[in-house]
PDB file of C-alpha atoms in Angstrom:
ATOM      1  CA  UNK A   1      -2.406  28.136   1.695  1.00 47.00           C
ATOM      2  CA  UNK A   2      -2.443  26.875  -1.822  1.00 45.00           C
ATOM      3  CA  UNK A   3      -5.129  24.490  -2.998  1.00 41.00           C
ATOM      4  CA  UNK A   4      -4.959  22.114  -5.935  1.00 43.00           C
ATOM      5  CA  UNK A   5      -8.152  20.715  -7.327  1.00 38.00           C
ATOM      6  CA  UNK A   6      -8.411  18.226 -10.153  1.00 37.00           C
ATOM      7  CA  UNK A   7     -11.383  19.379 -12.206  1.00 33.00           C
ATOM      8  CA  UNK A   8     -13.520  17.325 -14.533  1.00 29.00           C
ATOM      9  CA  UNK A   9     -13.511  18.287 -18.188  1.00 31.00           C
ATOM     10  CA  UNK A  10     -15.838  20.970 -19.565  1.00 32.00           C
ATOM     11  CA  UNK A  11     -18.770  18.717 -20.409  1.00 33.00           C
ATOM     12  CA  UNK A  12     -19.080  17.616 -16.779  1.00 35.00           C
ATOM     13  CA  UNK A  13     -17.969  14.051 -17.335  1.00 32.00           C
ATOM     14  CA  UNK A  14     -14.760  12.608 -16.021  1.00 33.00           C
ATOM     15  CA  UNK A  15     -11.816  12.345 -18.357  1.00 34.00           C
ATOM     16  CA  UNK A  16     -10.436   8.954 -19.308  1.00 35.00           C
ATOM     17  CA  UNK A  17      -6.819   7.890 -19.115  1.00 36.00           C
ATOM     18  CA  UNK A  18      -4.951   5.732 -21.625  1.00 37.00           C
ATOM     19  CA  UNK A  19      -5.856   2.625 -19.636  1.00 39.00           C
ATOM     20  CA  UNK A  20      -9.574   3.373 -20.086  1.00 39.00           C
ATOM     21  CA  UNK A  21     -10.290   3.884 -16.384  1.00 42.00           C
ATOM     22  CA  UNK A  22     -12.457   6.819 -15.416  1.00 45.00           C
ATOM     23  CA  UNK A  23     -10.809   9.643 -13.571  1.00 52.00           C
ATOM     24  CA  UNK A  24     -12.026   8.803 -10.056  1.00 53.00           C
ATOM     25  CA  UNK A  25     -10.385  11.821  -8.454  1.00 56.00           C
ATOM     26  CA  UNK A  26     -12.312  14.608 -10.217  1.00 53.00           C
ATOM     27  CA  UNK A  27     -12.905  17.542  -7.894  1.00 59.00           C
ATOM     28  CA  UNK A  28     -10.892  15.928  -5.069  1.00 70.00           C
ATOM     29  CA  UNK A  29      -9.069  18.691  -3.218  1.00 74.00           C
ATOM     30  CA  UNK A  30      -5.373  18.451  -2.442  1.00 84.00           C
ATOM     31  CA  UNK A  31      -4.570  21.251   0.001  1.00 82.00           C
ATOM     32  CA  UNK A  32      -1.275  22.332   1.509  1.00 81.00           C
ATOM     33  CA  UNK A  33      -2.826  21.850   4.958  1.00 82.00           C
ATOM     34  CA  UNK A  34      -3.455  18.121   4.463  1.00 87.00           C
ATOM     35  CA  UNK A  35      -0.271  17.312   2.516  1.00 94.00           C
ATOM     36  CA  UNK A  36       1.752  14.462   4.035  1.00 96.00           C
ATOM     37  CA  UNK A  37       5.405  13.377   3.948  1.00 97.00           C
ATOM     38  CA  UNK A  38       6.309   9.874   2.741  1.00 98.00           C
ATOM     39  CA  UNK A  39       9.434   7.799   2.244  1.00 98.00           C
ATOM     40  CA  UNK A  40       9.544   5.280  -0.575  1.00 98.00           C
ATOM     41  CA  UNK A  41      10.912   1.842   0.271  1.00 98.00           C
ATOM     42  CA  UNK A  42       9.947  -1.061  -1.963  1.00 96.00           C
ATOM     43  CA  UNK A  43      12.915  -3.213  -0.932  1.00 96.00           C
ATOM     44  CA  UNK A  44      10.711  -5.737   0.925  1.00 93.00           C
ATOM     45  CA  UNK A  45       9.420  -6.799  -2.483  1.00 88.00           C
ATOM     46  CA  UNK A  46      12.917  -6.923  -3.975  1.00 92.00           C
ATOM     47  CA  UNK A  47      12.538  -3.630  -5.847  1.00 94.00           C
ATOM     48  CA  UNK A  48      15.025  -0.753  -5.951  1.00 97.00           C
ATOM     49  CA  UNK A  49      12.224   1.800  -6.304  1.00 96.00           C
ATOM     50  CA  UNK A  50       8.818   2.346  -7.846  1.00 96.00           C
ATOM     51  CA  UNK A  51       7.687   3.641 -11.232  1.00 96.00           C
ATOM     52  CA  UNK A  52       5.449   6.692 -11.189  1.00 97.00           C
ATOM     53  CA  UNK A  53       1.807   6.070 -12.088  1.00 97.00           C
ATOM     54  CA  UNK A  54      -0.049   8.488 -14.363  1.00 96.00           C
ATOM     55  CA  UNK A  55      -3.349   7.529 -12.706  1.00 96.00           C
ATOM     56  CA  UNK A  56      -4.302   5.629  -9.537  1.00 96.00           C
ATOM     57  CA  UNK A  57      -3.831   2.226 -11.188  1.00 95.00           C
ATOM     58  CA  UNK A  58      -0.969  -0.273 -11.162  1.00 94.00           C
ATOM     59  CA  UNK A  59      -1.432  -0.508 -14.946  1.00 94.00           C
ATOM     60  CA  UNK A  60      -0.845   3.229 -15.516  1.00 94.00           C
ATOM     61  CA  UNK A  61       2.963   3.065 -15.324  1.00 94.00           C
ATOM     62  CA  UNK A  62       4.866   6.122 -16.514  1.00 94.00           C
ATOM     63  CA  UNK A  63       7.890   5.632 -18.765  1.00 91.00           C
ATOM     64  CA  UNK A  64       9.641   8.581 -17.094  1.00 93.00           C
ATOM     65  CA  UNK A  65      13.264   7.881 -16.156  1.00 94.00           C
ATOM     66  CA  UNK A  66      13.079   9.986 -12.976  1.00 94.00           C
ATOM     67  CA  UNK A  67      11.174   7.325 -10.973  1.00 96.00           C
ATOM     68  CA  UNK A  68      11.835   7.409  -7.224  1.00 97.00           C
ATOM     69  CA  UNK A  69      14.368   5.003  -5.756  1.00 97.00           C
ATOM     70  CA  UNK A  70      14.203   3.537  -2.262  1.00 98.00           C
ATOM     71  CA  UNK A  71      14.878   6.219   0.344  1.00 98.00           C
ATOM     72  CA  UNK A  72      13.279   9.015  -1.682  1.00 97.00           C
ATOM     73  CA  UNK A  73      11.267  11.446   0.429  1.00 97.00           C
ATOM     74  CA  UNK A  74       8.177  12.804  -1.320  1.00 97.00           C
ATOM     75  CA  UNK A  75       5.073  14.770  -0.416  1.00 97.00           C
ATOM     76  CA  UNK A  76       1.481  14.121  -1.383  1.00 96.00           C
ATOM     77  CA  UNK A  77      -2.044  13.325  -0.302  1.00 95.00           C
ATOM     78  CA  UNK A  78      -3.813  10.076   0.516  1.00 95.00           C
ATOM     79  CA  UNK A  79      -6.684   9.919  -1.926  1.00 94.00           C
ATOM     80  CA  UNK A  80     -10.134   9.604  -0.368  1.00 92.00           C
ATOM     81  CA  UNK A  81     -11.770   8.564  -3.638  1.00 93.00           C
ATOM     82  CA  UNK A  82      -9.002   6.086  -4.482  1.00 94.00           C
ATOM     83  CA  UNK A  83      -8.074   4.343  -1.205  1.00 95.00           C
ATOM     84  CA  UNK A  84      -4.550   2.941  -1.192  1.00 97.00           C
ATOM     85  CA  UNK A  85      -3.207   5.672  -3.483  1.00 97.00           C
ATOM     86  CA  UNK A  86      -1.159   8.817  -2.949  1.00 97.00           C
ATOM     87  CA  UNK A  87      -1.472  11.827  -5.251  1.00 96.00           C
ATOM     88  CA  UNK A  88       2.136  13.016  -5.405  1.00 96.00           C
ATOM     89  CA  UNK A  89       2.768  16.759  -5.072  1.00 95.00           C
ATOM     90  CA  UNK A  90       4.555  17.410  -8.370  1.00 91.00           C
ATOM     91  CA  UNK A  91       3.898  19.193 -11.644  1.00 91.00           C
ATOM     92  CA  UNK A  92       3.347  15.958 -13.584  1.00 92.00           C
ATOM     93  CA  UNK A  93       0.415  14.831 -11.412  1.00 90.00           C
ATOM     94  CA  UNK A  94       1.918  11.418 -10.660  1.00 97.00           C
ATOM     95  CA  UNK A  95       0.518   8.823  -8.257  1.00 97.00           C
ATOM     96  CA  UNK A  96       2.126   6.135  -6.112  1.00 98.00           C
ATOM     97  CA  UNK A  97       0.529   3.165  -4.348  1.00 97.00           C
ATOM     98  CA  UNK A  98       0.696   2.838  -0.578  1.00 97.00           C
ATOM     99  CA  UNK A  99       1.224  -0.925  -0.889  1.00 96.00           C
ATOM    100  CA  UNK A 100       2.409  -3.367  -3.521  1.00 93.00           C
ATOM    101  CA  UNK A 101       1.848  -7.136  -3.196  1.00 92.00           C
ATOM    102  CA  UNK A 102       0.573  -6.618   0.365  1.00 93.00           C
ATOM    103  CA  UNK A 103       3.718  -4.787   1.518  1.00 94.00           C
ATOM    104  CA  UNK A 104       3.912  -1.074   2.332  1.00 96.00           C
ATOM    105  CA  UNK A 105       6.053   0.875  -0.157  1.00 97.00           C
ATOM    106  CA  UNK A 106       5.030   4.474   0.658  1.00 97.00           C
ATOM    107  CA  UNK A 107       5.810   4.922   4.352  1.00 97.00           C
ATOM    108  CA  UNK A 108       4.197   7.862   6.189  1.00 97.00           C
ATOM    109  CA  UNK A 109       6.816  10.054   7.906  1.00 97.00           C
ATOM    110  CA  UNK A 110       6.298  12.282  10.926  1.00 90.00           C
TER     111      UNK A 110
END
């Protein structure tokens, strides 16, 4: 199956995102075999959906207009190096939190 690996930059150090946080997922493998299915539902917090995150941080909100609304099914991987975060399987390398304000928003599907 296909494997996706986020590599560190050429000098061996982790890259930094706009928010200044270090890239804590360098060399973490995201394989087809461990990809999971999720359903987004942030309605318990009064939200109609969730903005994509460009990094595993609530402060790394993407301005993309294609953010997932409640009921959206998406695929991704639970991050080992960033507990509580899902690396979404898409070309833009977005992230979503598992919880927001203590309530689950990314629900694991069978």
